[in-house]
mmCIF file of C-alpha atoms in Angstrom:
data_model
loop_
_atom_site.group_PDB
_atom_site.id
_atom_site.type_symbol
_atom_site.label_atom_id
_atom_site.label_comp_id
_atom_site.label_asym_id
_atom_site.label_seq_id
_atom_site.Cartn_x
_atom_site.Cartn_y
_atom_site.Cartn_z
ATOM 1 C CA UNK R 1 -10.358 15.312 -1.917
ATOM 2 C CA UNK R 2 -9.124 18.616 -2.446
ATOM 3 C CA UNK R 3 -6.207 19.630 -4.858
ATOM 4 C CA UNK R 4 -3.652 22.272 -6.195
ATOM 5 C CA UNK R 5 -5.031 24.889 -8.220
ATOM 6 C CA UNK R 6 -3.228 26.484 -10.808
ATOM 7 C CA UNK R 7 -4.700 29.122 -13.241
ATOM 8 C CA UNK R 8 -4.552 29.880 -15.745
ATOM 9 C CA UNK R 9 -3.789 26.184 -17.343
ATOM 10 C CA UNK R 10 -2.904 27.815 -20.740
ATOM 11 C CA UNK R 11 -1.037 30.763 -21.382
ATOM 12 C CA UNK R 12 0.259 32.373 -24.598
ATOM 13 C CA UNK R 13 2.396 35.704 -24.580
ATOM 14 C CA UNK R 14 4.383 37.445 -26.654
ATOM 15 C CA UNK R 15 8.222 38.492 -25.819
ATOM 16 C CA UNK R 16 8.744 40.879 -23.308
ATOM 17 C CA UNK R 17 5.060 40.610 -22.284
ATOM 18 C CA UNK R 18 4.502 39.643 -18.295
ATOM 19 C CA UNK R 19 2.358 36.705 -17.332
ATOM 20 C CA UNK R 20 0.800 35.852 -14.092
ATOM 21 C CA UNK R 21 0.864 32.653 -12.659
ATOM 22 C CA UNK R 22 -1.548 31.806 -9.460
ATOM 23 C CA UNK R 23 -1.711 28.715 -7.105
ATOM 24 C CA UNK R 24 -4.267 27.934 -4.746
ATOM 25 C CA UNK R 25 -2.856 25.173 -2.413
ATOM 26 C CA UNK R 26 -4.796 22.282 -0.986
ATOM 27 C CA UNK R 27 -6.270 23.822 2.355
ATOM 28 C CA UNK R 28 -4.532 23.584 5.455
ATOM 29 C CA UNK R 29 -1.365 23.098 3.329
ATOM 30 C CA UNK R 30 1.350 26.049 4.338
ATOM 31 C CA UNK R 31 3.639 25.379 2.249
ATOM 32 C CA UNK R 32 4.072 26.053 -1.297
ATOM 33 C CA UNK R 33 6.982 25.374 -4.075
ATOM 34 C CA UNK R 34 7.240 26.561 -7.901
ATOM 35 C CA UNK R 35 8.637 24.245 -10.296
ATOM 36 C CA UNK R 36 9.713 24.980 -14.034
ATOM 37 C CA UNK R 37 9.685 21.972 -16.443
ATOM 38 C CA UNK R 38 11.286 22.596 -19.992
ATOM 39 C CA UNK R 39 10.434 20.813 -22.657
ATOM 40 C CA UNK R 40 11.468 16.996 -22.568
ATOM 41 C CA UNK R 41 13.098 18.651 -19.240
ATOM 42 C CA UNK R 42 12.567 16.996 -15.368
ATOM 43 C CA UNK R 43 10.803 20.026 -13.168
ATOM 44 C CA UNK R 44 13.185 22.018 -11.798
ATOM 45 C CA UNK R 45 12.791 24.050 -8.326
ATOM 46 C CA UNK R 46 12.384 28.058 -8.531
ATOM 47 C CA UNK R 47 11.430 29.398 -5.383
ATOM 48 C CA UNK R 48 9.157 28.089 -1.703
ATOM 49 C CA UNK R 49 7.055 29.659 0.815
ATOM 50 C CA UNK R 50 6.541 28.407 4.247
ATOM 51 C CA UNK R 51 4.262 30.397 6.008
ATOM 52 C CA UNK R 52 4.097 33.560 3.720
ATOM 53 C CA UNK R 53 8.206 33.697 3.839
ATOM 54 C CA UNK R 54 9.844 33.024 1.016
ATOM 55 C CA UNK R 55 11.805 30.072 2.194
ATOM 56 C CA UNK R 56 14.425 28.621 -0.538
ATOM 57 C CA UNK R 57 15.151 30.045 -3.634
ATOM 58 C CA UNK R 58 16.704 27.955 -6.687
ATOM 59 C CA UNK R 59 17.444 28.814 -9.922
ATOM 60 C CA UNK R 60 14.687 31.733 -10.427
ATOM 61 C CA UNK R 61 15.389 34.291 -13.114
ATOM 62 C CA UNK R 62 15.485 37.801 -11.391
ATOM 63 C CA UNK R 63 12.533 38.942 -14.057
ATOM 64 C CA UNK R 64 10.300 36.695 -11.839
ATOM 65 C CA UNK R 65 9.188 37.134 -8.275
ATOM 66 C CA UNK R 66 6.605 35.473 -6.196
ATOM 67 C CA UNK R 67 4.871 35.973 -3.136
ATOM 68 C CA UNK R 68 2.211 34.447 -0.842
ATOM 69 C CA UNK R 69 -0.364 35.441 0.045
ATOM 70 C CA UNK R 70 -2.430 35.784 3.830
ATOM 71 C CA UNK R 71 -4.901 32.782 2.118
ATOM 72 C CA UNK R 72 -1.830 30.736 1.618
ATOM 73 C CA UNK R 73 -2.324 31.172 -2.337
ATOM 74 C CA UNK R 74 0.631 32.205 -4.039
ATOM 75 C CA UNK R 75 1.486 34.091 -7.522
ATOM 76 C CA UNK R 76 4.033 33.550 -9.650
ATOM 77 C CA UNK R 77 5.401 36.659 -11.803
ATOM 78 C CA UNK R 78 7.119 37.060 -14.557
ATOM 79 C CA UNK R 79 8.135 39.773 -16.548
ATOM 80 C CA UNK R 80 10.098 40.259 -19.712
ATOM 81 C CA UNK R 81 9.491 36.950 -21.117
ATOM 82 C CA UNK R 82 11.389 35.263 -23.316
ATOM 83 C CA UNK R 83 11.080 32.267 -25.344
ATOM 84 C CA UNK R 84 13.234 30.427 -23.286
ATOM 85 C CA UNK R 85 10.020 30.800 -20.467
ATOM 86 C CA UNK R 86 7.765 28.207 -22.146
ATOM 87 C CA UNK R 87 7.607 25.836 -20.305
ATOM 88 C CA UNK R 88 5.092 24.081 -17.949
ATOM 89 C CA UNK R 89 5.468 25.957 -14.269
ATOM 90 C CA UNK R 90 4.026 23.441 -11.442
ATOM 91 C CA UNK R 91 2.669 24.633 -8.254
ATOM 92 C CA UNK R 92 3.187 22.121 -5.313
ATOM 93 C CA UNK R 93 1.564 21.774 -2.087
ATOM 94 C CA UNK R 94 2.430 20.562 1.492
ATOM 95 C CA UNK R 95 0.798 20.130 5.272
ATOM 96 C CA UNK R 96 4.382 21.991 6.095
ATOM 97 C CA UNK R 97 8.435 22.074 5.177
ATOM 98 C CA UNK R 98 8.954 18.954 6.936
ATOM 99 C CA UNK R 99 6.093 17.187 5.392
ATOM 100 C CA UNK R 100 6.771 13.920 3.196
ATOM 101 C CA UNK R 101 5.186 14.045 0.428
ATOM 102 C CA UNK R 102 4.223 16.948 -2.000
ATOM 103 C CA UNK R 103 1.026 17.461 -4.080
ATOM 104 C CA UNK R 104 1.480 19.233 -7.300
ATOM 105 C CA UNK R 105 -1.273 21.160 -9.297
ATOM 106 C CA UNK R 106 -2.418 20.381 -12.977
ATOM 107 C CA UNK R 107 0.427 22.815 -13.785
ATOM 108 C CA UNK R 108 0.232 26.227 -16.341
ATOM 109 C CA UNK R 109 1.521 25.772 -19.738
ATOM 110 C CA UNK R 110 3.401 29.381 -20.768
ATOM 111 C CA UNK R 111 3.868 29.627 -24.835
ATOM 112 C CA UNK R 112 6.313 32.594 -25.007
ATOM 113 C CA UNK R 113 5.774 33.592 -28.646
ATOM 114 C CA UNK E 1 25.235 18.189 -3.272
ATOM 115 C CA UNK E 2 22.449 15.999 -3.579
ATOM 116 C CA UNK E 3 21.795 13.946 -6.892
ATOM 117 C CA UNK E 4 19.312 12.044 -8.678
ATOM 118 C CA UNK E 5 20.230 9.293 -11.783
ATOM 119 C CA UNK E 6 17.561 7.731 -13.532
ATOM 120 C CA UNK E 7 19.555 5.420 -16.308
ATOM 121 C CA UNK E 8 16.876 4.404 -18.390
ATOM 122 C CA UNK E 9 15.203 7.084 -20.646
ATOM 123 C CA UNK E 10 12.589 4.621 -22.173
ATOM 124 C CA UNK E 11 11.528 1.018 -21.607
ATOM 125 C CA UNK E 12 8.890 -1.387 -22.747
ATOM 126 C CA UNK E 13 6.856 -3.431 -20.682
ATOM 127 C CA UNK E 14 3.878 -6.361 -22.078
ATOM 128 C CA UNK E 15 0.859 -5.573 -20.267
ATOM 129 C CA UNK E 16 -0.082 -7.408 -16.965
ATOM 130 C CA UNK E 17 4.017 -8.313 -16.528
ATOM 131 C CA UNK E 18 5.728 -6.395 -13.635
ATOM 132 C CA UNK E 19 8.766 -4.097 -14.533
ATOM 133 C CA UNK E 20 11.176 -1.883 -12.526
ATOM 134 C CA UNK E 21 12.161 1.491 -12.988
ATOM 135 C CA UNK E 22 15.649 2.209 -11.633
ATOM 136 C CA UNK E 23 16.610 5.209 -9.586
ATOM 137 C CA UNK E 24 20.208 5.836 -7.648
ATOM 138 C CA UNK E 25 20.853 8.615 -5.573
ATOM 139 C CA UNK E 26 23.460 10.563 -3.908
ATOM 140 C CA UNK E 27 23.177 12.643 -0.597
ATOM 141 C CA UNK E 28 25.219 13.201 2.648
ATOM 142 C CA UNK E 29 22.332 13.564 4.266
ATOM 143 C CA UNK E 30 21.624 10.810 7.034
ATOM 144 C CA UNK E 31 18.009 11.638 7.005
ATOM 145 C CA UNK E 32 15.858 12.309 3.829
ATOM 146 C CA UNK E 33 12.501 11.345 1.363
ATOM 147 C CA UNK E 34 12.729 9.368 -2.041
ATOM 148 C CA UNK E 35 9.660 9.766 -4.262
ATOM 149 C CA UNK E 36 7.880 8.134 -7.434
ATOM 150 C CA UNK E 37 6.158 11.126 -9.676
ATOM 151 C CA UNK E 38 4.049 9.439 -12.812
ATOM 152 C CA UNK E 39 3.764 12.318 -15.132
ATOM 153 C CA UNK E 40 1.086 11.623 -18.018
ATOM 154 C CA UNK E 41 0.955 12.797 -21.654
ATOM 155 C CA UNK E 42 -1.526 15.447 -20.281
ATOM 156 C CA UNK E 43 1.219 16.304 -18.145
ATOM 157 C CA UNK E 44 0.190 16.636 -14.856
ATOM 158 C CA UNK E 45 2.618 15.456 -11.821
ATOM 159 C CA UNK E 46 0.835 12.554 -9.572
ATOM 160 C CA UNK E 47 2.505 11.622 -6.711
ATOM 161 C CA UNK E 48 2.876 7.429 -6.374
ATOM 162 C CA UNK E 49 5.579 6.682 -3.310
ATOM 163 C CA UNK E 50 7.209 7.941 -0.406
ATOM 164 C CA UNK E 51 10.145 6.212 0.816
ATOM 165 C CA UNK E 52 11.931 7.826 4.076
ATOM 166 C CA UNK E 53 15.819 6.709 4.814
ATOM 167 C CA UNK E 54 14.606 5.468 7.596
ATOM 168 C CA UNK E 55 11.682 3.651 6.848
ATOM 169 C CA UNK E 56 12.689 -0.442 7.954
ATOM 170 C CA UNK E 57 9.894 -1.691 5.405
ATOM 171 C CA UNK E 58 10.011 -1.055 1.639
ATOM 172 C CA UNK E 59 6.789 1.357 0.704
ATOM 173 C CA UNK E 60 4.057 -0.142 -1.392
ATOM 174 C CA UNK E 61 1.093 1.536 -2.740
ATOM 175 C CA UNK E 62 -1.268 -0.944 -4.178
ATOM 176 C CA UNK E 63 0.748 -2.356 -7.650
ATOM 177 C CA UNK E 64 3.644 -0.105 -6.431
ATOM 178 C CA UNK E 65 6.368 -1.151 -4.494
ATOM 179 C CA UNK E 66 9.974 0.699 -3.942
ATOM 180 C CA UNK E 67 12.887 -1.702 -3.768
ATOM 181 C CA UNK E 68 14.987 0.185 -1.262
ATOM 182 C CA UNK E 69 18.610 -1.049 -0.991
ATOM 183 C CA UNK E 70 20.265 2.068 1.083
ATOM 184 C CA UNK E 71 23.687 1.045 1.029
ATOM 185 C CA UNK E 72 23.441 0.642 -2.860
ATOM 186 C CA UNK E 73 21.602 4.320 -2.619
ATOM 187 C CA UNK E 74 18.863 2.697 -5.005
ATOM 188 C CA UNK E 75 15.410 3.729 -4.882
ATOM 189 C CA UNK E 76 14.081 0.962 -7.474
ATOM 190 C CA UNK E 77 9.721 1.454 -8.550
ATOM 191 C CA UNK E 78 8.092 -1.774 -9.165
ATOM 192 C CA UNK E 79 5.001 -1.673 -11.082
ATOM 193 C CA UNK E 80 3.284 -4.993 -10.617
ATOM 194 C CA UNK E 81 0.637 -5.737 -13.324
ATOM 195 C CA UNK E 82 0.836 -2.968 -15.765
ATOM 196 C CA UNK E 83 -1.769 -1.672 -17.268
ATOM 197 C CA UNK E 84 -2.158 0.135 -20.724
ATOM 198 C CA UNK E 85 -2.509 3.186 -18.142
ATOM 199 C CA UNK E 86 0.493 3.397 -16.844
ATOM 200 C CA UNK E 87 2.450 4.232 -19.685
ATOM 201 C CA UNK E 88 4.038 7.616 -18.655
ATOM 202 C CA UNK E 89 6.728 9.216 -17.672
ATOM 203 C CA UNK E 90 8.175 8.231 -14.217
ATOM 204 C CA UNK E 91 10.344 10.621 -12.339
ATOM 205 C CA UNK E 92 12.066 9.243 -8.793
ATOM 206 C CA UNK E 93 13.125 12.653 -6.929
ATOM 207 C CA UNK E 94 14.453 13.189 -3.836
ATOM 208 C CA UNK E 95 13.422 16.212 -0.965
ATOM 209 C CA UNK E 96 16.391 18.263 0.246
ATOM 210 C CA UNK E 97 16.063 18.098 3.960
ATOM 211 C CA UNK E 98 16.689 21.785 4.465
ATOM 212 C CA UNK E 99 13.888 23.332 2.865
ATOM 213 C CA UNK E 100 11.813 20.988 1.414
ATOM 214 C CA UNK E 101 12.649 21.083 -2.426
ATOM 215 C CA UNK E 102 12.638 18.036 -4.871
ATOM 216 C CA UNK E 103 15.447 17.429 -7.239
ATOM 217 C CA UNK E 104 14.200 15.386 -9.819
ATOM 218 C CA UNK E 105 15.763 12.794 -11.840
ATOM 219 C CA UNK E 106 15.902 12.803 -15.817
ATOM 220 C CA UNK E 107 12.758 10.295 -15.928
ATOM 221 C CA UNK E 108 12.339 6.959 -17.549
ATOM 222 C CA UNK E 109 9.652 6.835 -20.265
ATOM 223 C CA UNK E 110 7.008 4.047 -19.785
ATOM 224 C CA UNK E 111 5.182 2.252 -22.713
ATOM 225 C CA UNK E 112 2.908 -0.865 -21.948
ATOM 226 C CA UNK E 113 2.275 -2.285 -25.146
ATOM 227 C CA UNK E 114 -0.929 -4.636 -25.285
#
């Protein structure tokens, strides 16, 4: 069966660099949440799309914005980094808002050097 | 505001024995989803059980069962039979009902030992 994708899966940037962060969502899956999960950390939520709208927002830096896409794929950016940004960023998927259960990609690791 | 406590940061299990991984929760929501993430070493998130509040029947999944007990707002995984595999790290989250998000517990580290 299909999965998330995330790319890249590796990432290393210096400070104040930007990095790109893409998810391609399992298909006919509208529904798409960013996660951030420090180091020894539990994932914690950033921003959702339902649709193409940005539907909830959570504890996103304002040096990263997201969008998604017409193909349902979404991109996570972020700008000015900082070492405080590594971290592994999670891409989840789901049939829609209401949906159960969501199905989270392989994940990017970001090394903010 | 809605609230996940794992208590247990690590625990130990003999392989083939059963153990349970405890989860408590906190929500004024009347309606809403309780979940089992294993997270491997490699780190990816896999998705074991869904549990709705309204769901009569505790979930299983093959060696995975979820102890329910709603008025103790416990969401108890049961891992029947471990396996050298399954040592991991186990996060029990919960998805706001407006919106969709999971808030995750801390997680509970999982080491079978052979």
């Amino acid at each position: 069966a299909a999965g998330v994708i995330q790319s890249p899966r590796h990432l290393i940037k210096e400070k104040r660099e930007t990095a790109t962060l893409k998810c391609y969502p399992i298909p006919r899956h509208d529904t798409v949440y960013w996660y951030q999960q420090g180091p020894g950390q539990d994932p914690q939520f950033l921003i959702s799309f339902y649709e193409k709208m940005q539907s909830d927002k959570g504890s996103i830096p304002d040096r990263f914005s997201a969008q998604q896409f017409s193909d349902y794929h979404s991109e996570l950016n972020m700008s000015s980094l900082e070492l405080g940004d590594s971290a592994l960023y999670f891409c989840a998927s789901s049939v829609s808002q209401a949906s159960e259960t969501q199905y989270f990609g392989p994940g990017t690791r970001l090394l903010v050097l | 505001a809605q609230k996940i406590t794992q208590t247990q940061p690590g625990m130990f299990v003999q392989e083939k024995e059963a153990v349970t991984l405890d989860c408590t929760y906190d929500t004024s929501d009347q309606s809403y989803g309780l979940f089992w993430y294993k997270q491997p070493s490699s780190g990816e998130m896999i998705f074991l059980i869904y549990q709705g509040s309204y769901d009569e029947q505790n979930a299983t999944e093959g060696r995975y069962s979820l102890n329910f007990q709603k008025a103790r707002k416990s969401a108890n995984l049961v891992i029947s039979a471990s396996q050298l595999g399954d040592s991991a790290m186990y996060f029990c989250a919960m998805r706001e009902t407006k919106g969709g998000k999971l808030i995750f517990g801390q997680g509970t580290e999982l080491s079978v030992k052979p």
